[in-house]
Amino acid sequence: RKEVEQDPGPFNVPEGATVAFNCTYSNSASQSFFWYRQDCRKEPKLLMSVYSSGNEDGRFTAQLNRASQYISLLIRDSKLSDSATYLCVVNRGGSYIPTFGRGTSLIVHP
Amino acid sequence: NAGVTQTPKFQVLKTGQSMTLQCAQDMNHNSMYWYRQDPGMGLRLIYYSASEGTTDKGEVPNGYNVSRLNKREFSLRLESAAPSQTSVYFCASSDLIPGGNTIYFGEGSWLTVV
């Protein structure tokens, strides 16, 4: 089993839709969690951290479920500009090496 | 507002040639990384340096060497390029917080080996 797994998609949604992605992780010692966004032919950039209690940033909501070992990203009112690949990142306690999922592709169409 | 800067952005090499990818960060980060990204494979760690003076192998180190020249700079060298090393290479850096890193990437270097 991969350490961090994501559905590669693509998720193809109309503008205005709500879409959610999950990411599962296998190491129960994982301590910190992030969502990154990567546009085509660009570098990954931090979208948001994921906190235990869940957190929101505008149209984006991130959740952590430690019992089931997954994190989620919810995007409300999707925009064309949300089209990108979303990478899940997990850090183990005591490790300097973040583990990246392979990403979930989102395509928002008019 | 430079962040992580890597050069060159594009390079074409012939099989067997050598080259060095340069990377520098101005965020005073201790940890630096080199990744490659291939279609369908996601980001794969080549080498990393947890702090100045140390380097360690990642998932796919074969065919590469690295040098942590100082706290700011971390270079990646291909001694004898092979077509299998055609890829996009990303340098990255992060704070020295085990288990809590936010990682920042350079813009990438597109390398083609023919």
XYZ file of C-alpha atoms in Angstrom:
224
model
C 0.000 0.000 0.000
C 1.356 3.429 -0.926
C 2.047 5.739 1.989
C -0.217 8.442 0.582
C -2.947 7.639 -1.918
C -5.168 9.862 -3.993
C -7.701 9.236 -6.735
C -5.970 10.643 -9.839
C -9.289 11.690 -11.421
C -9.840 13.714 -13.456
C -12.804 15.185 -11.684
C -14.726 17.039 -14.350
C -17.241 19.495 -12.857
C -19.243 22.508 -14.054
C -18.640 25.992 -12.735
C -20.423 26.541 -9.452
C -20.315 22.901 -8.415
C -19.045 21.586 -5.109
C -16.340 18.950 -5.358
C -14.469 16.961 -2.731
C -11.255 14.965 -2.823
C -9.950 12.498 -0.287
C -6.438 11.415 0.476
C -5.591 8.382 2.596
C -2.344 7.861 4.457
C -0.959 4.664 5.896
C 1.394 5.818 8.652
C -0.434 6.457 11.895
C 2.586 8.460 13.148
C 1.836 11.172 10.589
C 1.732 14.539 12.269
C 1.087 17.267 9.771
C -0.941 17.502 6.612
C -1.194 19.882 3.718
C -2.907 20.414 0.409
C -0.838 21.778 -2.456
C -2.029 22.987 -5.820
C -0.083 22.465 -9.028
C -0.996 24.168 -12.277
C 0.088 22.693 -15.580
C 3.840 23.116 -16.122
C 4.223 24.977 -12.842
C 5.621 24.183 -9.434
C 3.427 22.942 -6.573
C 2.306 25.679 -4.212
C 0.856 25.447 -0.738
C -2.928 25.741 -0.796
C -3.627 25.178 2.872
C -2.554 23.292 5.935
C -4.972 20.801 7.461
C -5.683 21.119 11.168
C -7.187 18.528 13.462
C -10.350 20.536 13.983
C -10.766 21.243 10.298
C -10.227 24.619 8.692
C -11.618 26.876 6.019
C -10.074 29.347 3.646
C -12.742 31.042 1.582
C -14.315 28.426 -0.677
C -11.902 25.730 0.483
C -12.426 23.479 3.498
C -9.936 20.908 4.725
C -10.713 18.109 7.161
C -8.622 15.510 8.959
C -9.932 12.166 10.129
C -7.198 10.531 12.205
C -9.266 7.474 13.092
C -9.743 6.550 9.440
C -6.438 8.093 8.366
C -7.597 10.394 5.636
C -7.747 14.072 4.835
C -10.215 15.784 2.570
C -10.501 18.958 0.541
C -13.862 20.474 -0.306
C -14.164 23.199 -2.917
C -17.428 25.101 -3.058
C -18.663 27.228 -5.960
C -15.945 25.947 -8.305
C -14.302 28.453 -10.633
C -12.612 27.834 -13.962
C -9.393 28.969 -12.279
C -9.640 26.081 -9.803
C -8.654 23.706 -12.604
C -5.371 22.188 -11.440
C -3.886 19.140 -9.800
C -4.280 18.945 -6.021
C -1.523 17.198 -4.107
C -1.925 15.759 -0.658
C 1.180 16.026 1.547
C 1.800 14.164 4.776
C 4.687 14.537 7.219
C 5.674 11.830 9.651
C 6.673 12.869 13.112
C 10.455 13.239 13.333
C 10.934 13.174 9.565
C 12.301 15.947 7.372
C 10.814 14.346 4.304
C 7.259 15.214 3.332
C 5.430 12.484 1.437
C 3.446 13.574 -1.593
C 0.457 11.888 -3.114
C 0.383 11.653 -6.894
C -2.332 14.259 -7.096
C -5.966 14.569 -8.118
C -6.749 16.382 -11.336
C -9.666 18.807 -11.316
C -11.169 20.255 -14.483
C -13.832 22.924 -14.077
C -15.760 23.615 -17.281
C -18.164 26.414 -18.227
C 10.581 38.048 -3.253
C 12.748 35.313 -4.829
C 12.109 32.275 -2.582
C 13.657 29.265 -4.323
C 15.520 29.944 -7.552
C 16.763 27.205 -9.833
C 18.683 27.312 -13.093
C 18.614 26.541 -15.919
C 14.898 26.491 -16.696
C 15.336 24.447 -19.881
C 18.191 22.254 -21.039
C 18.745 19.707 -23.794
C 21.582 17.262 -23.270
C 23.059 14.489 -25.348
C 23.348 11.054 -23.816
C 26.542 10.861 -21.797
C 26.918 14.583 -21.218
C 27.104 15.972 -17.723
C 25.445 18.995 -16.218
C 24.641 20.629 -12.906
C 21.306 22.084 -11.858
C 21.729 24.986 -9.487
C 19.361 25.888 -6.687
C 19.403 28.707 -4.146
C 16.924 29.789 -1.482
C 16.759 33.059 0.406
C 14.375 32.015 3.205
C 17.104 30.861 5.608
C 15.737 27.324 5.480
C 17.813 24.459 6.776
C 16.358 21.661 4.649
C 16.598 21.444 0.875
C 15.384 18.846 -1.605
C 15.612 17.760 -5.206
C 12.602 16.077 -6.810
C 11.833 14.833 -10.270
C 8.326 14.690 -11.681
C 7.285 12.460 -14.531
C 3.801 12.008 -16.015
C 1.765 9.621 -13.913
C 4.548 9.197 -11.344
C 4.087 12.179 -9.104
C 6.976 13.836 -7.313
C 9.862 11.536 -6.472
C 12.615 12.551 -4.098
C 16.123 12.247 -5.517
C 18.242 13.620 -2.661
C 17.707 15.847 0.300
C 19.792 17.817 2.755
C 18.321 18.143 6.224
C 20.893 20.768 7.169
C 24.078 22.357 5.878
C 26.811 19.769 5.611
C 24.529 16.734 5.291
C 22.986 15.016 2.299
C 20.960 11.824 2.044
C 19.522 9.677 -0.693
C 15.860 9.780 -1.473
C 13.732 7.389 -3.471
C 15.533 7.622 -6.845
C 19.187 8.695 -6.304
C 20.875 6.552 -8.978
C 22.610 8.603 -11.664
C 22.687 11.766 -9.564
C 24.981 13.489 -7.105
C 24.355 16.501 -4.938
C 26.318 19.172 -3.133
C 25.098 21.336 -0.295
C 27.476 24.183 -0.974
C 26.277 26.325 1.928
C 22.997 26.981 3.694
C 21.535 28.721 0.639
C 22.648 26.484 -2.211
C 21.986 22.865 -3.132
C 23.090 21.612 -6.547
C 22.178 18.454 -8.447
C 24.644 16.891 -10.861
C 24.036 14.406 -13.644
C 27.421 12.834 -14.365
C 26.444 10.935 -17.511
C 22.969 11.819 -18.670
C 20.630 9.107 -19.916
C 17.289 9.427 -21.754
C 15.584 8.025 -18.627
C 16.598 11.237 -16.854
C 14.398 13.326 -19.126
C 12.092 14.942 -16.615
C 11.087 18.082 -14.786
C 13.297 18.731 -11.781
C 12.141 20.741 -8.793
C 14.312 22.095 -6.042
C 12.598 22.836 -2.749
C 13.348 24.065 0.735
C 11.649 24.002 4.121
C 11.960 24.962 7.771
C 13.799 22.604 10.073
C 10.724 21.302 11.861
C 10.571 17.513 11.786
C 7.030 16.482 11.118
C 5.867 20.007 10.443
C 7.471 21.169 7.256
C 5.885 23.551 4.807
C 7.858 23.060 1.624
C 8.498 25.728 -1.000
C 9.393 24.891 -4.586
C 11.397 26.499 -7.328
C 9.826 26.948 -10.733
C 11.319 23.775 -12.161
C 13.976 22.805 -14.676
C 12.867 21.011 -17.838
C 15.575 18.596 -18.910
C 15.558 16.590 -22.127
C 18.224 13.968 -22.797
C 18.471 12.861 -26.409
